[in-house]
PDB file of C-alpha atoms and ligand atoms in Angstrom:
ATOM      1  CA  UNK A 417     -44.948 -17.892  34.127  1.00 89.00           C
ATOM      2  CA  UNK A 418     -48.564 -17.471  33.407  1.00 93.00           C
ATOM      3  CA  UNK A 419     -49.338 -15.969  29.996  1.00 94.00           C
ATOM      4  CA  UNK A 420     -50.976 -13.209  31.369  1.00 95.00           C
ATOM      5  CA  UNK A 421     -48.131 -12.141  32.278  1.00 97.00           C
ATOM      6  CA  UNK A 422     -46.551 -12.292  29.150  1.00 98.00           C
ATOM      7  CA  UNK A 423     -46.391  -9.568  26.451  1.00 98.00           C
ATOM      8  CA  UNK A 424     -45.011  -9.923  22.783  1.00 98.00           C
ATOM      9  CA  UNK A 425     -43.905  -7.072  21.127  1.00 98.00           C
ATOM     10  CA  UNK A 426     -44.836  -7.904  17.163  1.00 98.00           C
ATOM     11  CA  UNK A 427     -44.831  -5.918  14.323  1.00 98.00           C
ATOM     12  CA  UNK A 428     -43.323  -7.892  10.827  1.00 97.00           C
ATOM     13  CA  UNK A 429     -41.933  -4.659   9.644  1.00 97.00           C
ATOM     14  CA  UNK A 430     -38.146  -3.963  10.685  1.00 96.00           C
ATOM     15  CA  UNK A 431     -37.580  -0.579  12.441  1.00 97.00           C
ATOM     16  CA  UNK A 432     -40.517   0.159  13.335  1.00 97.00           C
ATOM     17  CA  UNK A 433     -39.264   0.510  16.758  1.00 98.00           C
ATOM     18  CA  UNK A 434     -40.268  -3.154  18.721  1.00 98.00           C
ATOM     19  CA  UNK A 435     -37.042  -3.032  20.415  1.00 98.00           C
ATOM     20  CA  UNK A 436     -36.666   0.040  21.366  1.00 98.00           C
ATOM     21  CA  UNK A 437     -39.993  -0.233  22.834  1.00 98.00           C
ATOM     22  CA  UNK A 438     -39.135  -3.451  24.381  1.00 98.00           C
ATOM     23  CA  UNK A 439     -36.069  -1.555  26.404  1.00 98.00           C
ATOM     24  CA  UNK A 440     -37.381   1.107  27.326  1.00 98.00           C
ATOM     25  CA  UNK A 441     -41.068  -0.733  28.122  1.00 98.00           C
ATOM     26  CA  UNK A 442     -39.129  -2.690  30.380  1.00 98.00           C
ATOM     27  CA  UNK A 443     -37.653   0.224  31.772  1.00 98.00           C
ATOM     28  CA  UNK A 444     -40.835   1.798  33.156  1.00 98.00           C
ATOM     29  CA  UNK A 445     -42.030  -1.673  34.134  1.00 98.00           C
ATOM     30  CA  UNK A 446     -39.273  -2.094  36.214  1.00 97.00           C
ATOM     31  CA  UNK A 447     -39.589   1.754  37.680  1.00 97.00           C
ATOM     32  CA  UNK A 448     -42.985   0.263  38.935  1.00 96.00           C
ATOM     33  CA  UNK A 449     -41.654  -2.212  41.072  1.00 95.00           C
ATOM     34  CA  UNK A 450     -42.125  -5.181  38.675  1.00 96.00           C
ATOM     35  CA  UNK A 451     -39.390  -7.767  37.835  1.00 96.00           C
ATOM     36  CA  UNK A 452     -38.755  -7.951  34.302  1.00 97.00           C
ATOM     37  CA  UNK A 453     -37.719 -10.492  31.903  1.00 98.00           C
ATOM     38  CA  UNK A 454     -37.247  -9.490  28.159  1.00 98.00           C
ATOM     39  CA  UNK A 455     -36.726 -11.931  25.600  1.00 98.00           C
ATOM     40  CA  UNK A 456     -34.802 -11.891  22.798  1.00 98.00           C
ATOM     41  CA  UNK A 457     -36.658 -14.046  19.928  1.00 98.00           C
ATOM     42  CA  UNK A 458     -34.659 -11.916  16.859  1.00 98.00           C
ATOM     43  CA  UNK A 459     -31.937 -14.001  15.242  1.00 97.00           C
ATOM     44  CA  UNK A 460     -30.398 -10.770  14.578  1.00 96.00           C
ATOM     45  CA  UNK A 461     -29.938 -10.116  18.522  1.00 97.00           C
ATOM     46  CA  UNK A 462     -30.338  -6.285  18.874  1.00 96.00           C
ATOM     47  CA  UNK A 463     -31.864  -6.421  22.209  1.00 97.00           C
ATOM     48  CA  UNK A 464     -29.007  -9.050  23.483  1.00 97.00           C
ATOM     49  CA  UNK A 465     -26.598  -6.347  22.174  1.00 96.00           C
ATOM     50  CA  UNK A 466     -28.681  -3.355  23.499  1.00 95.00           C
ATOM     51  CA  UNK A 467     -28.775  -5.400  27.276  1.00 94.00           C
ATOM     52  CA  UNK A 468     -25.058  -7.272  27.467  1.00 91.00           C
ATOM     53  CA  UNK A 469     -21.735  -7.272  26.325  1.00 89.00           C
ATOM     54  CA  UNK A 470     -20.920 -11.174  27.128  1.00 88.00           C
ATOM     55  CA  UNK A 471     -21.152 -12.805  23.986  1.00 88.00           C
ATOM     56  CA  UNK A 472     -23.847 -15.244  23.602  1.00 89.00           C
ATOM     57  CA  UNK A 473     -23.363 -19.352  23.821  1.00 89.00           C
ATOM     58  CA  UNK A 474     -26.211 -20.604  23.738  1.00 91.00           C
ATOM     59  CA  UNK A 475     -29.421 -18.469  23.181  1.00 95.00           C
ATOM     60  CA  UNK A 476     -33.635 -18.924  23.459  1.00 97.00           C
ATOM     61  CA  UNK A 477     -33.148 -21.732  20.508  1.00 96.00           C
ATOM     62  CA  UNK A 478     -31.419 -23.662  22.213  1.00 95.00           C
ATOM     63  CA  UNK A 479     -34.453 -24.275  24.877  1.00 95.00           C
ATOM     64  CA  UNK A 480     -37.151 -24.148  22.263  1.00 95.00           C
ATOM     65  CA  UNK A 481     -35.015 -27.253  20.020  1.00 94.00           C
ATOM     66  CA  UNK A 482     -34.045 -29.148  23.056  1.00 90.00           C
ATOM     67  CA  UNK A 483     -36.784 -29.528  25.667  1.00 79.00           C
ATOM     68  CA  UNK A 484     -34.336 -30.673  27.909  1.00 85.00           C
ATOM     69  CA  UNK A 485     -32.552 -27.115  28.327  1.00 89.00           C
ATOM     70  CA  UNK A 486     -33.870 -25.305  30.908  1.00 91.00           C
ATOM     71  CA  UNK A 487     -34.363 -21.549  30.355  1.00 95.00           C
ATOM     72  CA  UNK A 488     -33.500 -20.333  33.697  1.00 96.00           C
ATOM     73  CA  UNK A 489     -29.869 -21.251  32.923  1.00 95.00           C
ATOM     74  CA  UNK A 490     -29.384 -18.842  30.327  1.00 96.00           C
ATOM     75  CA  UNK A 491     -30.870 -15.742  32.042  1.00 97.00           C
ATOM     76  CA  UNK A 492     -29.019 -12.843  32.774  1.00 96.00           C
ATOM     77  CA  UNK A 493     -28.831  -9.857  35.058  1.00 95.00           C
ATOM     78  CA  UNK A 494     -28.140  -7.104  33.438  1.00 93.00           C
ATOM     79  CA  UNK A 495     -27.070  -3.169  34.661  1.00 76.00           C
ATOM     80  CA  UNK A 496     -30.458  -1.911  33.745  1.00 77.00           C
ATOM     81  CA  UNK A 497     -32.278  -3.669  36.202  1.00 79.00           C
ATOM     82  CA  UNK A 498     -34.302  -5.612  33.424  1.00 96.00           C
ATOM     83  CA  UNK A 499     -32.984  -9.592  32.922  1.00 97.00           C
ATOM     84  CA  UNK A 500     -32.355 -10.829  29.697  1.00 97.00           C
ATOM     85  CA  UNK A 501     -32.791 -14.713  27.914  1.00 98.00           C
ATOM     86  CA  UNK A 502     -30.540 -13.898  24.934  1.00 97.00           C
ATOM     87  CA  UNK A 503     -31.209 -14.264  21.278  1.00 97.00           C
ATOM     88  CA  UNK A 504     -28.805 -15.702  19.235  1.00 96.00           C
ATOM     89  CA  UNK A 505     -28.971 -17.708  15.734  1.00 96.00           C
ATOM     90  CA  UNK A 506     -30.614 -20.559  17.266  1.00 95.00           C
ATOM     91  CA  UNK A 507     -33.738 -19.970  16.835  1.00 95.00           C
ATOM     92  CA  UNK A 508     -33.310 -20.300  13.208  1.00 95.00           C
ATOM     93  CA  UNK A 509     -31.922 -23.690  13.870  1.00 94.00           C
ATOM     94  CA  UNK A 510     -35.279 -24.137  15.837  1.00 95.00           C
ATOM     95  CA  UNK A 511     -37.776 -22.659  13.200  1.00 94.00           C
ATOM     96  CA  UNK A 512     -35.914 -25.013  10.616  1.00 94.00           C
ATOM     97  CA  UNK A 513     -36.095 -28.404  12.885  1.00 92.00           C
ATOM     98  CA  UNK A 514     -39.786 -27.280  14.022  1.00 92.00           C
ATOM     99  CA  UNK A 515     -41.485 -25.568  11.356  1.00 80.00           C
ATOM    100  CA  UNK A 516     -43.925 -28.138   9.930  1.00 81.00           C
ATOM    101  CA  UNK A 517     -44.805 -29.485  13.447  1.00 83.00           C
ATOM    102  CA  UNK A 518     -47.862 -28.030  14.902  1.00 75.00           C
ATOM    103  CA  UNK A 519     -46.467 -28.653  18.023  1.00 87.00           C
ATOM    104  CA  UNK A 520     -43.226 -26.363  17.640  1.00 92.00           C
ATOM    105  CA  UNK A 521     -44.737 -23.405  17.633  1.00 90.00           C
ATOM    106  CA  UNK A 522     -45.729 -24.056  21.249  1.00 92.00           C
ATOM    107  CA  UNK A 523     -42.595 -24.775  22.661  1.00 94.00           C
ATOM    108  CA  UNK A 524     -41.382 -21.952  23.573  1.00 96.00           C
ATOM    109  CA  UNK A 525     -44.780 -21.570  25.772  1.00 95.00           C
ATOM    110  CA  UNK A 526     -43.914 -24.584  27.923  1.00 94.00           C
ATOM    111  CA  UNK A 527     -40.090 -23.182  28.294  1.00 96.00           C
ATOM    112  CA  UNK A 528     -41.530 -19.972  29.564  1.00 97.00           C
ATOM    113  CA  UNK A 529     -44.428 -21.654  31.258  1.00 95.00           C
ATOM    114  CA  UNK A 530     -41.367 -23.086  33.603  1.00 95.00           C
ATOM    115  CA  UNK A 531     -39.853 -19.628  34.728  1.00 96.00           C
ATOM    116  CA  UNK A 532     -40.869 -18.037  37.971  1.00 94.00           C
ATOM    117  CA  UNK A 533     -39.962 -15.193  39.588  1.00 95.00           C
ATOM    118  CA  UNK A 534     -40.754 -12.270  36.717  1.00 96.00           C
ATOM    119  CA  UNK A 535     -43.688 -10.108  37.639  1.00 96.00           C
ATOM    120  CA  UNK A 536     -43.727  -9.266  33.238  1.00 98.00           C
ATOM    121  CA  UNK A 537     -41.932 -11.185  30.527  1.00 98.00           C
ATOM    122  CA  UNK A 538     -41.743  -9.143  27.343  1.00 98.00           C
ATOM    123  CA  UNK A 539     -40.857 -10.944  24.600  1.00 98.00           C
ATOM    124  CA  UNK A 540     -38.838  -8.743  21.107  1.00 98.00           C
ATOM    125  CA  UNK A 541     -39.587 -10.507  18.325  1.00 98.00           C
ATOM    126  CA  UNK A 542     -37.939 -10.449  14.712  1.00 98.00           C
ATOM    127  CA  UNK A 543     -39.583  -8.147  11.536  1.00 96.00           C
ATOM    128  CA  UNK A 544     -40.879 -11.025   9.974  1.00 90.00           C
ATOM    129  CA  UNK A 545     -44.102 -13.431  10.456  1.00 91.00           C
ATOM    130  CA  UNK A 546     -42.564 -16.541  10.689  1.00 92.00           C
ATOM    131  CA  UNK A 547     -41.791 -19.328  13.353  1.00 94.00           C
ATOM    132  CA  UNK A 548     -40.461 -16.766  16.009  1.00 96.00           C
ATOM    133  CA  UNK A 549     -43.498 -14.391  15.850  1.00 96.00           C
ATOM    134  CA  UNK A 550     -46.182 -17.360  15.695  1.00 94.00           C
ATOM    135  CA  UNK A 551     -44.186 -18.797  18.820  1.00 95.00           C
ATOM    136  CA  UNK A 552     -44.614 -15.497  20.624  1.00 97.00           C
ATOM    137  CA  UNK A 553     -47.988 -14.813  20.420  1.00 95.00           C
ATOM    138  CA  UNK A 554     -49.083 -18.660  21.073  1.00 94.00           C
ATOM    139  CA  UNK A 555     -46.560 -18.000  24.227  1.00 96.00           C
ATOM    140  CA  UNK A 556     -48.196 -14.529  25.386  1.00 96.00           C
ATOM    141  CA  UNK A 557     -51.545 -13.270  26.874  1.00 95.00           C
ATOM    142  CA  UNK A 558     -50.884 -10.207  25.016  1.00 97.00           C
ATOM    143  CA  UNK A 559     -49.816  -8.266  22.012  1.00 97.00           C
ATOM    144  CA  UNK A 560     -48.313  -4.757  21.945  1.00 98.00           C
ATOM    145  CA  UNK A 561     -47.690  -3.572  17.994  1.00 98.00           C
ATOM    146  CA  UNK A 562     -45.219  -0.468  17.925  1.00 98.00           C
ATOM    147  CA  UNK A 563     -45.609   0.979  15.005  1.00 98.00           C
ATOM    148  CA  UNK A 564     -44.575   4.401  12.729  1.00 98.00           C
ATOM    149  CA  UNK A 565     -47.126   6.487  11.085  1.00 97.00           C
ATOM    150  CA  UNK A 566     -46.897   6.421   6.968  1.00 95.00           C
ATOM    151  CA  UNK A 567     -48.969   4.453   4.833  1.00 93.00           C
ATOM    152  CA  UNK A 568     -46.702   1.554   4.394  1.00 95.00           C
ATOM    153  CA  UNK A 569     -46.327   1.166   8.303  1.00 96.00           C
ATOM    154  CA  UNK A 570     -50.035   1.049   8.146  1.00 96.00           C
ATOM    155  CA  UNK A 571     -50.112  -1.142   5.970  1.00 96.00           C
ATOM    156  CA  UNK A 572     -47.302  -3.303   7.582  1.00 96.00           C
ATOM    157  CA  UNK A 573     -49.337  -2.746  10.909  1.00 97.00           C
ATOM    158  CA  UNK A 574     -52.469  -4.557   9.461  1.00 97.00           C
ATOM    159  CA  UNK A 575     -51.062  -7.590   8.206  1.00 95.00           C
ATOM    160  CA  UNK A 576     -49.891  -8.444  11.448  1.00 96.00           C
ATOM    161  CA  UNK A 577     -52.992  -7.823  12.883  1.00 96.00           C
ATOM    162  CA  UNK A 578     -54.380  -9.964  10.874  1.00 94.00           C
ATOM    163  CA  UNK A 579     -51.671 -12.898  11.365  1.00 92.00           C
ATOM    164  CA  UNK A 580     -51.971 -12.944  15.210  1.00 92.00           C
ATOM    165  CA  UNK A 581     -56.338 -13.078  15.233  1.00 90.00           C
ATOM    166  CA  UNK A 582     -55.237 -16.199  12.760  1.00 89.00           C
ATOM    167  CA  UNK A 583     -53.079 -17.707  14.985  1.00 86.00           C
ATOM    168  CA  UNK A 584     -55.904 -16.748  17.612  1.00 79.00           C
ATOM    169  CA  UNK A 585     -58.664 -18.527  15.603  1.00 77.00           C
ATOM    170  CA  UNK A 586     -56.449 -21.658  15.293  1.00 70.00           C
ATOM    171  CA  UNK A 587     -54.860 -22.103  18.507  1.00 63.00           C
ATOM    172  CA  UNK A 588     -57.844 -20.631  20.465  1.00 65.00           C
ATOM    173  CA  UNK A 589     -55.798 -18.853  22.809  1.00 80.00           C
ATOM    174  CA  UNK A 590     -53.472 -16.007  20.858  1.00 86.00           C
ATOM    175  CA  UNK A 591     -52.150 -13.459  22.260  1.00 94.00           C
ATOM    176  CA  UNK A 592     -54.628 -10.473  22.798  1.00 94.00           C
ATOM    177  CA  UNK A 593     -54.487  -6.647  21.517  1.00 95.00           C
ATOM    178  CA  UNK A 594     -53.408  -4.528  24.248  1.00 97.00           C
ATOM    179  CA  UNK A 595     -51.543  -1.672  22.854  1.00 98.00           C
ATOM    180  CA  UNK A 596     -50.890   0.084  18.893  1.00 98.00           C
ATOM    181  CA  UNK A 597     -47.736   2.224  19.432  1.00 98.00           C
ATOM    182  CA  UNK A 598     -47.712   5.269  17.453  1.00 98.00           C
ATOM    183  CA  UNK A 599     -43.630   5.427  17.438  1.00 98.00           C
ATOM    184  CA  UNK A 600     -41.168   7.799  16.795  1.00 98.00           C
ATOM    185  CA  UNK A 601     -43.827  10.375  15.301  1.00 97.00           C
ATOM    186  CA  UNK A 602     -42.421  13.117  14.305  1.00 96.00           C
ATOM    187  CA  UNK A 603     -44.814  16.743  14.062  1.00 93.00           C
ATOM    188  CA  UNK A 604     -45.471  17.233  10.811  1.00 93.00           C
ATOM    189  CA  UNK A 605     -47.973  16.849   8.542  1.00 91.00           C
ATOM    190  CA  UNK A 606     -47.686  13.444   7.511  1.00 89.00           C
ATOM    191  CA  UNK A 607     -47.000  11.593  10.492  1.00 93.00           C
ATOM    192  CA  UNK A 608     -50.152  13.117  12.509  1.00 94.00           C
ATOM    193  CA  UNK A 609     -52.120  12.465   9.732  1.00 95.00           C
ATOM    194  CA  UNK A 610     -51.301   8.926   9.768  1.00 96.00           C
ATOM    195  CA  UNK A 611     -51.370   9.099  13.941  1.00 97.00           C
ATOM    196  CA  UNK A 612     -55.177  10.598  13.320  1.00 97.00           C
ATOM    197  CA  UNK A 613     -55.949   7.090  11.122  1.00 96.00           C
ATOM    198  CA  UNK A 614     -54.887   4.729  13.560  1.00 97.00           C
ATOM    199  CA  UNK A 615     -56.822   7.036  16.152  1.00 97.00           C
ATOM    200  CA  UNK A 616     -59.842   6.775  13.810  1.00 97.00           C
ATOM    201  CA  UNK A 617     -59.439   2.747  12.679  1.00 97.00           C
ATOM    202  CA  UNK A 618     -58.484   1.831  15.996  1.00 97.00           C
ATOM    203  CA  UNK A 619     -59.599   3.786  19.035  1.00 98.00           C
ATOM    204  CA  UNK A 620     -58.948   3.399  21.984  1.00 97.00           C
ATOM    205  CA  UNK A 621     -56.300   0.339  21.025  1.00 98.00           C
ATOM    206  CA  UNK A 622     -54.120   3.001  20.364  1.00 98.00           C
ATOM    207  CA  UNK A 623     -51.564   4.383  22.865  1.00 98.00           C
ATOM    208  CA  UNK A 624     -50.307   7.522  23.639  1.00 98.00           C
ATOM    209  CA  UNK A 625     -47.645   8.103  20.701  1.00 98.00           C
ATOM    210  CA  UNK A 626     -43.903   7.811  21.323  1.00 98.00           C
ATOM    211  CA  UNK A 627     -41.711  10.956  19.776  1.00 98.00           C
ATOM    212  CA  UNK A 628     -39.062  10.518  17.789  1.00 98.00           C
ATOM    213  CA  UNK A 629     -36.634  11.836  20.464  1.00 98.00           C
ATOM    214  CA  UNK A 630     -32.828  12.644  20.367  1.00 98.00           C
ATOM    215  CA  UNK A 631     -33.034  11.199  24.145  1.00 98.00           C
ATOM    216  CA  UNK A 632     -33.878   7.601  22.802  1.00 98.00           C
ATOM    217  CA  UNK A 633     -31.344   7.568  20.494  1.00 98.00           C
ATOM    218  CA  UNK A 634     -28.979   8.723  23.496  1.00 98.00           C
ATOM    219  CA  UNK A 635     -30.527   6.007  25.833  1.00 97.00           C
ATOM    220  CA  UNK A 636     -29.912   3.536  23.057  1.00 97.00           C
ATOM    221  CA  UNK A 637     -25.954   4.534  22.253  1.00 96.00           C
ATOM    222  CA  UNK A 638     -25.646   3.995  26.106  1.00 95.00           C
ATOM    223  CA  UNK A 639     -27.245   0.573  25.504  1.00 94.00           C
ATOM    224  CA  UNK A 640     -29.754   1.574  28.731  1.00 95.00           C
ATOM    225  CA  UNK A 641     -33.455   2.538  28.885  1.00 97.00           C
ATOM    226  CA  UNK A 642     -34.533   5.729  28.973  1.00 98.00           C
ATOM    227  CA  UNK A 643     -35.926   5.387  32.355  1.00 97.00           C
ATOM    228  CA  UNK A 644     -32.005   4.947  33.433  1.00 97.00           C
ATOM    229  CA  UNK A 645     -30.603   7.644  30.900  1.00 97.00           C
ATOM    230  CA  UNK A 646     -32.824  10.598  31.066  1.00 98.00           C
ATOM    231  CA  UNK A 647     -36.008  10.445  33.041  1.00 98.00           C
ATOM    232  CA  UNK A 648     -37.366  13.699  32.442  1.00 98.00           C
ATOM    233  CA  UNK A 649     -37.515  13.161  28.722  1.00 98.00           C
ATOM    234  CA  UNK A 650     -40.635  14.021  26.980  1.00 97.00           C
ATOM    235  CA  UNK A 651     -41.442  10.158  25.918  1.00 98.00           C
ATOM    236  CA  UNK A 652     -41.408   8.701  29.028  1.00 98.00           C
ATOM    237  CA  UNK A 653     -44.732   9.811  30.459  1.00 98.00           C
ATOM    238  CA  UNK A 654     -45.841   8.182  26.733  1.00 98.00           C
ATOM    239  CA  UNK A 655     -43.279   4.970  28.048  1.00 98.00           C
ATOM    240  CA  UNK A 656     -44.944   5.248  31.831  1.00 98.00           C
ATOM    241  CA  UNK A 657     -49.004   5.284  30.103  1.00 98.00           C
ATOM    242  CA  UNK A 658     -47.977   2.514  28.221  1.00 98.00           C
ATOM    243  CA  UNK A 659     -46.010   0.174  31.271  1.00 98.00           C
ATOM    244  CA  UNK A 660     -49.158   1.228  33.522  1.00 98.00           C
ATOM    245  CA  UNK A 661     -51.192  -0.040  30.553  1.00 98.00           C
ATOM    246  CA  UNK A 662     -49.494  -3.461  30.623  1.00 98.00           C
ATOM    247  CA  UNK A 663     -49.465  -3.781  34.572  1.00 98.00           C
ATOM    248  CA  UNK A 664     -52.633  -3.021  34.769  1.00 97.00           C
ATOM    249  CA  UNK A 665     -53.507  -6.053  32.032  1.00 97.00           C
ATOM    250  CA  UNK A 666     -51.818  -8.485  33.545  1.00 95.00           C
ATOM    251  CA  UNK A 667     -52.957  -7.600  37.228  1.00 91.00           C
ATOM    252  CA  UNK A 668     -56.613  -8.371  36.579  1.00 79.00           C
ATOM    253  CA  UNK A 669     -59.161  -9.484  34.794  1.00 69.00           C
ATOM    254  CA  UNK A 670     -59.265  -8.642  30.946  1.00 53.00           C
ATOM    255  CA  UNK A 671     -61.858  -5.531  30.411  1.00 49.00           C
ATOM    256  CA  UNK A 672     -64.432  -6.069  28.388  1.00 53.00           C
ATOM    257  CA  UNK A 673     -63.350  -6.246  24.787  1.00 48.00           C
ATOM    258  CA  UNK A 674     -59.800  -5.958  25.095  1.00 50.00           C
ATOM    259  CA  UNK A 675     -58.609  -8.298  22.307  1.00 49.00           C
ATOM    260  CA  UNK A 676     -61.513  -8.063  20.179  1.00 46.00           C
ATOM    261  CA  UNK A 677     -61.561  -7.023  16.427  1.00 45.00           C
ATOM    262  CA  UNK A 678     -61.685  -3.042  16.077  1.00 44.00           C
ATOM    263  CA  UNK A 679     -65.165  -1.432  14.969  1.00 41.00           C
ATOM    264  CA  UNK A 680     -63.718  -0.499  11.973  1.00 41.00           C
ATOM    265  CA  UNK A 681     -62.328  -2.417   9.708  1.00 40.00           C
ATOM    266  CA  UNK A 682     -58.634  -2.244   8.831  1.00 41.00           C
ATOM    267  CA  UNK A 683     -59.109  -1.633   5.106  1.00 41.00           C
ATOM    268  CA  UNK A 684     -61.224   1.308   6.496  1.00 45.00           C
ATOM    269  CA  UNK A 685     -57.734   3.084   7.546  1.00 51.00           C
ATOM    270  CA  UNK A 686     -57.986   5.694   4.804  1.00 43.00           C
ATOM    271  CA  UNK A 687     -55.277   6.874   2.971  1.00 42.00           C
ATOM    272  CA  UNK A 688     -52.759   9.626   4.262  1.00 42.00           C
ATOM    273  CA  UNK A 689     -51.296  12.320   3.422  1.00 35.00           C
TER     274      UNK A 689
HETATM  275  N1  ADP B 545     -38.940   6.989  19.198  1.00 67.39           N
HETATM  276  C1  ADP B 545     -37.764   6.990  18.545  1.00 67.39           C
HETATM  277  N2  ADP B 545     -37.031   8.127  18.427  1.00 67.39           N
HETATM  278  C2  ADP B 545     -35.870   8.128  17.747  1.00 67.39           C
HETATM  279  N3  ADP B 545     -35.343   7.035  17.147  1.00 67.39           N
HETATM  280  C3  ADP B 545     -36.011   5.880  17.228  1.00 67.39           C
HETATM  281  C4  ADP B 545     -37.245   5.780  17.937  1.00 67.39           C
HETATM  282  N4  ADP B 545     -37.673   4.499  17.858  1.00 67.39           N
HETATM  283  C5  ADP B 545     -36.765   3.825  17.136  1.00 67.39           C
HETATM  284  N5  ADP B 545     -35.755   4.656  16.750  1.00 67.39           N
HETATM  285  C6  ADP B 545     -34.601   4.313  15.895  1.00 67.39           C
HETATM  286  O1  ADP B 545     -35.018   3.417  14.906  1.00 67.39           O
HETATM  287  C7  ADP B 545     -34.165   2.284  14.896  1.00 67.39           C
HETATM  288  C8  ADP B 545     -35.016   1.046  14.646  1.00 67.39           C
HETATM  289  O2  ADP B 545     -35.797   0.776  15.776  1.00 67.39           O
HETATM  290  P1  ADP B 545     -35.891  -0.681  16.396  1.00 67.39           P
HETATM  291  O3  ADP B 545     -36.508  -0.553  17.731  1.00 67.39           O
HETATM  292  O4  ADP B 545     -34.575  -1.372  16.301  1.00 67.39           O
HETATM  293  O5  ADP B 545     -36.917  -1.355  15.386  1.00 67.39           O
HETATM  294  P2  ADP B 545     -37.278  -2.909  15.211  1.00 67.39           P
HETATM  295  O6  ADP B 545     -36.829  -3.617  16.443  1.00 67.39           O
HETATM  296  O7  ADP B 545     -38.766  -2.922  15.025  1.00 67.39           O
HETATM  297  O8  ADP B 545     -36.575  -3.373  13.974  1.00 67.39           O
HETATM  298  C9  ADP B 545     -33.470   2.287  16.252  1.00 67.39           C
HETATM  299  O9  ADP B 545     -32.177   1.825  16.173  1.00 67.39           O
HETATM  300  C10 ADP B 545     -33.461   3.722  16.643  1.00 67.39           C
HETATM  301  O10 ADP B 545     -32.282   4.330  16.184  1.00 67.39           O
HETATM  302 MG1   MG B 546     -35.650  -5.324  16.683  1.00 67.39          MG
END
């Protein structure tokens, strides 16, 4: 797979919605004809567990510890039209065994690098900056950074901004910005407000917002994506922007100044209500 064609979803804060976004991302993707592959980098497995009932023997660590493994092994179909490499504890075994080698962090590049077949890899990543999440955005052309609307998530949001243009500085060739997700925004007062900083800090890097929807939470107790569950729902045309966003990123050339630092800086994202 070439890295344009690979997206990591990243954001170190837990629940702010990178799986849920990576299912039903994957959804839409698939809706447009694409073949996807999502990738489960959490330890914790959610996405596995959201995709497949078989339990998993031998997960994405496995391939990144043992170059040897091949990838393509461990893939699975699953109902939702959307494949799955499973996540499993491994890849703590792999962040321990690789952590102080420079070279570990690209491993799981060249085990991706070796797939073929997927027209979009998306790649779920665990709420913490650490081995997984600097081995996903080394591995992908592209960065998509769900996140909810208070202060904190803001805050949260930032950070990781700033970890993946340092991996970018370093390595040369990190991931790029394609997508903030505004998610599970709810319609009152504080939540636009903090919708209307992001707007303001970050422009046009900004997707349409996700709501926080009853249907989602339905789509995600049937373990399916919403594209499957309930079509109609009110986030998917906000699902459907943001697939076309990421198909249209990894069809062609980069636009001018996708990836590069916003206008404003991110201590400029005021405070909120
Ligand atoms: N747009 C949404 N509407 C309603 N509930 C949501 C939405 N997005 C996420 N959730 C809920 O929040 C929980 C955490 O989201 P999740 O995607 O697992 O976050 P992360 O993977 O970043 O830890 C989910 O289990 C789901 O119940
Ligand atoms: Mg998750």
């Amino acid at each position: 797979m070439k890295r344009e064609r690979i997206v990591a979803i990243v954001n170190r804060k837990g629940g702010s919605g990178k799986s849920t976004t990576t299912l039903n991302l994957a959804g839409a993707l698939a809706d447009l004809g694409l073949r996807v592959l999502a990738v489960d980098l959490d330890p914790q497995a959610s996405l596995t567990r959201l995709l497949s009932d078989d339990p998993v023997e031998r997960g994405i660590g496995a391939c990144i510890s043992a170059p040897g493994q091949s990838a393509a092994e461990l893939i699975r179909n699953t109902g939702a039209g959307i494949d799955l490499l499973p996540g499993d504890r491994s890849i703590e075994a792999a962040a321990l065994a690789l952590n102080d080698s420079p070279a570990g962090f690209l491993r799981l590049r060249r085990v991706l690098a070796r797939l073929e077949g997927y027209g979009v890899v998306l790649l779920d990543t665990p709420p913490a900056l650490g081995f997984a999440v600097s081995s996903a955005v080394l591995a992908a052309g592209w960065a998509v950074l769900p996140t909810a609307t208070t202060q904190q998530d803001i805050d949260a949001l930032v950070d990781t901004l700033g970890a993946i243009d340092e991996l970018a500085e370093d390595e040369m060739h990190g991931a790029r910005r394609l997508a903030i997700v505004p998610n599970a925004v709810h319609r009152d007062r504080p939540d636009q407000g903090g919708l209307a900083a992001l707007q303001g800090a970050y422009g046009e890097l900004v997707a349409a917002p996700i709501p926080h929807a009853a249907a989602i939470k339905r789509a995600l107790n049937r373990r399916l994506p919403l594209s499957r569950t309930e079509p109609g729902a009110a986030p998917m045309a906000a699902y459907r922007a943001l697939a076309r966003r990421v198909a249209d990123a990894i069809a062609g050339p980069a636009p001018d100044g996708a990836g590069a630092a916003p206008e404003k800086e991110a201590a400029h994202v005021g405070a909120i209500v």
